[in-house]
Tab-separated table of C-alpha atoms and ligand atoms in Angstrom:
chain	number	residue	atom	x	y	z
A	1	MET	CA	58.756	60.870	52.250
A	2	MET	CA	58.954	64.031	50.709
A	3	TYR	CA	57.666	67.525	52.129
A	4	GLN	CA	56.939	70.805	50.643
A	5	PHE	CA	58.822	73.135	52.964
A	6	SER	CA	58.219	77.039	53.787
A	7	PHE	CA	59.175	79.308	56.484
A	8	ARG	CA	58.267	82.361	58.112
A	9	TYR	CA	60.324	84.837	60.409
A	10	LEU	CA	58.158	85.850	63.621
A	11	SER	CA	58.943	88.555	66.133
A	12	ARG	CA	56.898	89.072	69.165
A	13	LYS	CA	57.503	91.735	71.974
A	14	PHE	CA	57.716	90.675	75.410
A	15	THR	CA	54.755	92.450	77.198
A	16	ASN	CA	57.228	92.697	79.979
A	17	PRO	CA	60.992	92.280	79.402
A	18	ILE	CA	62.259	88.806	80.718
A	19	ILE	CA	65.073	90.058	83.095
A	20	THR	CA	67.541	87.317	84.361
A	21	ASN	CA	71.296	87.186	85.008
A	22	HIS	CA	71.771	87.041	81.413
A	23	GLY	CA	70.154	90.466	80.860
A	24	VAL	CA	67.005	91.936	79.530
A	25	TRP	CA	65.112	90.087	76.841
A	26	GLU	CA	62.579	92.166	75.085
A	27	ILE	CA	61.937	90.489	71.700
A	28	ARG	CA	61.188	86.905	71.045
A	29	GLU	CA	62.336	86.024	67.489
A	30	SER	CA	61.473	82.708	66.116
A	31	ILE	CA	60.923	80.754	62.771
A	32	ILE	CA	57.736	79.078	62.002
A	33	ILE	CA	58.094	76.175	59.481
A	34	ARG	CA	55.415	74.287	57.375
A	35	LEU	CA	55.839	70.908	55.919
A	36	ILE	CA	53.268	69.547	53.549
A	37	ASP	CA	53.294	65.744	52.847
A	38	ALA	CA	52.152	63.759	49.463
A	39	GLU	CA	48.592	63.664	51.020
A	40	ASN	CA	48.441	67.176	51.339
A	41	ASN	CA	48.832	66.941	55.394
A	42	ILE	CA	50.262	69.970	56.986
A	43	GLY	CA	52.911	69.791	59.820
A	44	TRP	CA	53.701	73.023	61.499
A	45	GLY	CA	56.989	73.600	63.664
A	46	GLU	CA	58.776	76.501	65.501
A	47	ILE	CA	62.337	77.190	65.538
A	48	ALA	CA	62.943	79.007	68.731
A	49	PRO	CA	66.574	79.385	69.564
A	50	ILE	CA	68.293	80.717	72.735
A	51	SER	CA	71.793	81.437	71.753
A	52	TRP	CA	72.823	82.601	75.242
A	53	PHE	CA	71.812	78.946	76.319
A	54	GLY	CA	74.068	77.541	73.883
A	55	SER	CA	71.598	76.759	71.029
A	56	GLU	CA	72.202	77.962	67.410
A	57	THR	CA	71.390	81.777	66.717
A	58	LEU	CA	68.364	82.808	65.018
A	59	GLU	CA	70.726	83.769	62.205
A	60	GLN	CA	72.242	80.539	61.834
A	61	ALA	CA	68.630	79.001	61.859
A	62	LEU	CA	67.536	81.339	59.007
A	63	ASP	CA	70.586	80.497	57.040
A	64	PHE	CA	69.755	76.999	57.277
A	65	CYS	CA	66.149	77.352	56.319
A	66	HIS	CA	67.263	79.785	53.304
A	67	GLN	CA	69.572	76.985	51.975
A	68	LEU	CA	66.978	74.331	51.949
A	69	PRO	CA	65.358	73.238	48.778
A	70	GLU	CA	61.244	73.646	48.406
A	71	THR	CA	61.041	69.989	48.513
A	72	ILE	CA	62.769	68.085	51.319
A	73	SER	CA	63.217	64.408	52.313
A	74	GLN	CA	62.826	62.645	55.567
A	75	GLU	CA	66.496	61.962	55.521
A	76	ILE	CA	67.456	65.916	55.383
A	77	ILE	CA	64.964	66.326	58.554
A	78	LEU	CA	66.936	63.377	60.293
A	79	GLY	CA	70.095	64.550	59.187
A	80	ILE	CA	70.146	67.977	60.695
A	81	SER	CA	73.349	68.627	62.580
A	82	ASP	CA	73.453	68.681	66.344
A	83	LYS	CA	74.773	72.166	66.020
A	84	LEU	CA	71.160	73.351	65.341
A	85	PRO	CA	69.082	71.776	68.023
A	86	ALA	CA	66.096	74.274	67.728
A	87	CYS	CA	66.155	73.312	64.104
A	88	GLN	CA	66.328	69.734	64.861
A	89	PHE	CA	63.037	70.250	67.358
A	90	ALA	CA	61.209	72.061	65.062
A	91	PHE	CA	61.524	69.866	61.860
A	92	GLU	CA	61.189	66.556	63.775
A	93	SER	CA	58.114	67.727	65.675
A	94	ALA	CA	56.522	69.267	62.870
A	95	PHE	CA	54.951	65.999	61.758
A	96	SER	CA	54.744	64.489	65.384
A	97	GLY	CA	51.068	64.094	64.384
A	98	ASN	CA	50.071	65.239	67.869
A	99	THR	CA	46.732	66.761	68.157
A	100	GLU	CA	46.525	66.348	71.881
A	101	THR	CA	45.298	69.739	73.726
A	102	ASN	CA	44.670	68.550	77.292
A	103	PHE	CA	47.917	67.047	78.651
A	104	ASN	CA	47.986	65.711	82.264
A	105	LEU	CA	50.329	68.124	83.583
A	106	THR	CA	50.531	70.740	86.364
A	107	TYR	CA	52.076	74.102	85.376
A	108	SER	CA	54.493	76.328	87.153
A	109	GLY	CA	54.095	80.202	87.025
A	110	LEU	CA	56.986	82.494	86.352
A	111	LEU	CA	57.344	85.577	88.707
A	112	SER	CA	59.169	88.732	87.594
A	113	ALA	CA	62.527	89.189	89.086
A	114	GLY	CA	63.092	91.372	92.218
A	115	LYS	CA	59.893	92.642	94.476
A	116	ALA	CA	57.598	92.660	91.540
A	117	GLY	CA	57.103	88.870	91.980
A	118	LEU	CA	55.651	89.571	95.538
A	119	ASN	CA	52.335	91.027	93.570
A	120	GLN	CA	52.107	88.415	90.840
A	121	TRP	CA	51.604	85.049	92.657
A	122	GLY	CA	48.298	85.794	94.391
A	123	SER	CA	46.518	85.966	91.133
A	124	LEU	CA	48.227	83.071	89.612
A	125	TRP	CA	47.269	81.150	92.823
A	126	GLU	CA	43.655	81.849	92.167
A	127	GLN	CA	44.015	80.459	88.616
A	128	GLY	CA	45.318	77.067	90.151
A	129	TYR	CA	49.159	77.522	90.047
A	130	LYS	CA	50.514	75.916	92.938
A	131	THR	CA	54.258	76.111	92.160
A	132	PHE	CA	56.209	79.223	91.004
A	133	LYS	CA	59.595	80.074	89.849
A	134	TRP	CA	61.366	83.546	90.812
A	135	LYS	CA	64.619	84.751	89.309
A	136	ILE	CA	67.498	85.419	91.459
A	137	GLY	CA	71.083	86.496	90.953
A	138	VAL	CA	69.650	89.539	89.344
A	139	ASP	CA	70.004	92.191	91.959
A	140	ASP	CA	72.502	91.939	94.763
A	141	ILE	CA	71.850	89.134	97.279
A	142	ASN	CA	71.242	91.030	100.270
A	143	PRO	CA	68.033	92.783	98.979
A	144	GLU	CA	67.059	89.481	97.125
A	145	LEU	CA	67.350	87.575	100.173
A	146	GLY	CA	65.212	90.219	101.822
A	147	ILE	CA	62.378	89.893	99.097
A	148	PHE	CA	62.746	86.460	99.443
A	149	ASP	CA	62.020	86.085	103.139
A	150	LEU	CA	58.822	88.371	102.436
A	151	LEU	CA	57.838	85.960	99.519
A	152	ILE	CA	58.216	82.630	101.315
A	153	SER	CA	56.384	83.820	104.191
A	154	SER	CA	53.319	85.241	102.251
A	155	LEU	CA	53.010	81.944	99.942
A	156	PRO	CA	50.260	79.455	101.108
A	157	THR	CA	51.681	76.376	102.753
A	158	SER	CA	51.040	74.028	100.025
A	159	ALA	CA	52.892	76.228	97.554
A	160	LYS	CA	55.998	75.205	96.112
A	161	LEU	CA	58.695	78.030	94.996
A	162	ARG	CA	61.597	77.702	92.635
A	163	LEU	CA	64.734	79.791	92.586
A	164	ASP	CA	66.268	80.238	89.097
A	165	ALA	CA	70.192	81.964	89.237
A	166	ASN	CA	70.809	81.409	85.587
A	167	GLY	CA	74.253	80.737	86.666
A	168	GLY	CA	74.595	84.255	87.988
A	169	LEU	CA	75.746	83.387	91.875
A	170	THR	CA	79.392	83.040	92.971
A	171	TYR	CA	80.039	79.847	95.062
A	172	GLN	CA	79.569	81.960	98.299
A	173	GLU	CA	76.348	83.437	97.414
A	174	ALA	CA	75.015	79.919	96.361
A	175	GLU	CA	76.080	78.745	99.861
A	176	LEU	CA	73.996	81.640	101.361
A	177	TRP	CA	70.874	80.909	99.135
A	178	LEU	CA	70.973	77.074	99.902
A	179	THR	CA	71.370	77.815	103.690
A	180	LYS	CA	68.296	79.723	103.490
A	181	CYS	CA	66.563	77.354	101.529
A	182	ASP	CA	67.337	74.382	103.746
A	183	GLN	CA	65.246	76.533	106.479
A	184	PHE	CA	62.203	76.063	104.054
A	185	LEU	CA	62.559	72.678	102.648
A	186	ASP	CA	58.507	72.374	102.842
A	187	LYS	CA	58.305	75.048	100.020
A	188	ILE	CA	61.454	75.079	98.425
A	189	GLU	CA	61.501	72.641	95.323
A	190	PHE	CA	64.841	73.505	94.233
A	191	ILE	CA	67.490	76.121	92.880
A	192	GLU	CA	67.862	76.051	89.195
A	193	GLN	CA	71.661	76.610	87.767
A	194	PRO	CA	73.178	78.153	90.847
A	195	LEU	CA	76.617	78.666	89.064
A	196	ALA	CA	77.689	79.046	85.544
A	197	VAL	CA	77.874	76.148	83.239
A	198	ASP	CA	81.850	75.859	83.884
A	199	LYS	CA	81.377	75.369	87.703
A	200	PHE	CA	79.694	71.829	87.138
A	201	THR	CA	82.146	70.261	89.959
A	202	GLN	CA	81.234	72.888	92.384
A	203	MET	CA	77.348	72.307	91.841
A	204	GLN	CA	77.821	68.409	92.557
A	205	GLU	CA	79.776	69.496	95.554
A	206	LEU	CA	76.825	71.802	96.881
A	207	SER	CA	74.407	69.099	95.985
A	208	ASN	CA	76.242	66.887	98.500
A	209	LEU	CA	76.356	69.595	101.221
A	210	TYR	CA	72.916	70.968	101.370
A	211	LEU	CA	69.525	69.309	101.639
A	212	THR	CA	67.920	71.940	98.929
A	213	LYS	CA	67.726	70.198	95.701
A	214	ILE	CA	69.714	71.717	92.720
A	215	ALA	CA	68.479	71.646	88.916
A	216	LEU	CA	70.638	72.246	86.039
A	217	ASP	CA	69.207	74.190	83.131
A	218	GLU	CA	71.827	75.848	81.061
A	219	SER	CA	74.346	73.163	81.894
A	220	ILE	CA	72.084	70.671	79.999
A	221	ALA	CA	70.718	72.857	77.390
A	222	ASN	CA	71.163	70.181	74.504
A	223	PHE	CA	71.856	66.419	74.217
A	224	THR	CA	75.693	66.616	74.334
A	225	GLN	CA	75.468	68.484	77.634
A	226	LEU	CA	72.872	66.134	79.064
A	227	GLU	CA	75.058	63.323	78.229
A	228	TYR	CA	78.129	64.693	79.480
A	229	CYS	CA	76.577	65.882	83.040
A	230	PHE	CA	74.792	62.509	83.605
A	231	GLN	CA	78.266	60.416	82.585
A	232	GLN	CA	79.766	63.037	85.286
A	233	GLY	CA	77.306	61.544	87.825
A	234	TRP	CA	74.725	64.097	88.125
A	235	ARG	CA	71.614	62.608	89.416
A	236	GLY	CA	69.813	65.960	90.609
A	237	ILE	CA	66.968	67.667	88.758
A	238	PHE	CA	67.327	68.110	85.024
A	239	VAL	CA	65.594	71.136	83.670
A	240	ILE	CA	65.055	70.433	79.966
A	241	LYS	CA	63.893	72.877	77.372
A	242	PRO	CA	62.573	70.787	74.493
A	243	GLY	CA	62.496	73.802	72.037
A	244	ILE	CA	66.269	74.049	72.173
A	245	PHE	CA	67.172	70.626	73.219
A	246	GLY	CA	67.549	68.858	69.716
A	247	SER	CA	65.961	65.747	68.577
A	248	PRO	CA	62.801	64.872	70.572
A	249	SER	CA	63.192	61.424	69.874
A	250	ARG	CA	66.804	60.754	71.297
A	251	LEU	CA	65.616	62.979	74.271
A	252	ARG	CA	62.548	60.703	74.809
A	253	GLU	CA	64.840	57.484	74.451
A	254	PHE	CA	67.419	58.877	76.901
A	255	CYS	CA	64.925	59.724	79.669
A	256	GLN	CA	63.035	56.455	79.379
A	257	LYS	CA	66.264	54.505	79.463
A	258	TYR	CA	67.830	56.474	82.301
A	259	GLN	CA	64.543	57.659	84.129
A	260	ILE	CA	66.143	60.992	85.030
A	261	ASP	CA	64.275	63.547	87.232
A	262	VAL	CA	63.164	66.150	84.719
A	263	VAL	CA	61.451	69.540	84.614
A	264	CYS	CA	60.361	70.666	81.079
A	265	SER	CA	60.666	74.400	80.525
A	266	SER	CA	59.506	76.845	77.989
A	267	VAL	CA	61.570	78.761	75.623
A	268	PHE	CA	58.619	81.324	75.334
A	269	GLU	CA	57.579	79.751	72.077
A	270	THR	CA	54.281	80.228	70.477
A	271	GLU	CA	51.457	77.669	70.503
A	272	ILE	CA	53.230	75.706	67.791
A	273	GLY	CA	56.186	75.118	69.865
A	274	ARG	CA	54.191	74.946	73.004
A	275	GLN	CA	52.115	72.034	71.718
A	276	ALA	CA	55.181	70.177	70.450
A	277	ALA	CA	56.948	70.609	73.909
A	278	LEU	CA	54.116	69.769	76.258
A	279	GLN	CA	53.391	66.727	73.984
A	280	LEU	CA	57.111	65.531	74.963
A	281	ALA	CA	56.734	66.771	78.516
A	282	SER	CA	53.635	64.600	79.026
A	283	GLU	CA	55.890	61.644	78.133
A	284	LEU	CA	58.846	62.854	80.190
A	285	SER	CA	57.833	64.087	83.475
A	286	LEU	CA	58.141	60.960	85.310
A	287	ASN	CA	58.264	62.625	88.798
A	288	HIS	CA	55.238	64.467	87.716
A	289	ARG	CA	56.896	67.954	88.542
A	290	ALA	CA	55.190	71.004	87.497
A	291	VAL	CA	56.429	72.005	83.721
A	292	GLY	CA	57.488	75.587	83.282
A	293	PHE	CA	55.042	76.370	80.806
A	294	GLY	CA	52.698	78.537	82.890
A	295	VAL	CA	50.917	81.064	80.588
A	296	ASN	CA	51.410	83.996	82.382
A	297	HIS	CA	50.757	86.632	79.453
A	298	PHE	CA	54.257	86.987	78.498
A	299	PHE	CA	53.046	88.454	75.134
A	300	PRO	CA	49.966	90.439	74.234
A	301	PRO	CA	47.149	88.396	72.956
A	302	GLN	CA	47.865	86.808	69.488
A	303	ALA	CA	44.980	87.090	66.787
A	304	SER	CA	43.311	83.512	66.212
A	305	ASN	CA	44.329	83.723	62.653
A	306	TRP	CA	47.907	84.901	63.132
A	307	LEU	CA	49.524	82.023	61.352
A	308	GLU	CA	47.213	82.454	58.246
A	309	THR	CA	48.253	86.108	58.221
A	310	LEU	CA	52.068	85.300	58.741
A	311	TRP	CA	51.918	83.050	55.683
A	312	LYS	CA	50.287	85.755	53.792
A	313	THR	CA	53.374	87.643	54.204
A	314	SER	CA	56.240	87.209	51.773
B	1	164	O1	61.046	77.221	83.436
B	1	164	C1	60.078	78.221	83.479
B	1	164	O2	59.329	78.125	84.474
B	1	164	C2	59.835	79.297	82.472
B	1	164	C3	60.616	79.538	81.433
B	1	164	C4	62.068	80.102	81.936
B	1	164	O3	62.210	80.311	83.248
B	1	164	C5	62.940	80.437	80.959
B	1	164	C6	62.984	80.373	79.526
B	1	164	C7	63.999	80.759	78.974
B	1	164	C8	65.028	81.431	79.606
B	1	164	C9	65.121	81.711	80.712
B	1	164	O4	64.773	83.083	80.662
B	1	164	C10	64.255	81.204	81.805
B	1	164	C11	65.280	79.879	82.342
B	1	164	O5	66.411	80.056	82.755
B	1	164	O6	64.703	79.080	82.960
B	2	MG	MG1	66.499	78.259	84.108
């Protein structure tokens, strides 16, 4: 099978910067790819790297696209290096042929870090969100614990709250957060990546010392890391970002074989990457956990003909 290949660079400014322990993220850059098969069917894919999570950089993805010929084979697509997981995802999902739009999923709403999150959950609740994620490890722990007390006491009884530290806590801080969360097990779903990627053993230790569940995210950003953590015995929650993870078919096969507890998470992609990721999420979310794809207006509204306009640019 041969495909006509073309691609475009896309840059979008967040409405509000995404602030995490990794820093302040203001611009979402990605690459939209178009594949046209011999019957003139068009497949769209999105390469949306997050290099600080361990995926390729945008520059590496652009270099890869630039060196491809205008006509590429299925073999080229299936042979994309594991060092280019966001490219693997985009090219393989471009022709997954999914047209589904109404996935049987529930969604988690991402709250801004700090006290801003206190004023955001209400409107999301009215939109039907029951699960929220709030970033910690951004400010000092004492102010954040104080805001947490206000947030957890204001959330309705049936609400679920996830805390995401992006690896920014010390072991002692993680113990303080887990001790706090163990007092609210009815509302706290999990703490995501409390420690840095190189602290896997300590996170395993914490998962045995506290009742609050721990989820890995940065630790399992791609297939190689997922296999390692699973082989090392991780049986907690796995936050998977399909957009930077790598081959969707390899991920699907692994999850079906080992029945791991998966939460799928956005990489702040456009509708192209989102569609492909949600298709995969609908097949993977065995525990039916809310997916981290709440449409919380991270970007200004896109024009309905944005893709057509993008392709008119050179
Ligand atoms: O998972 C979600 O609920 C939304 C996506 C999300 O939180 C993230 C996406 C990409 C990078 C990070 O800022 C953050 C995360 O760490 O999970
Ligand atoms: Mg995370």
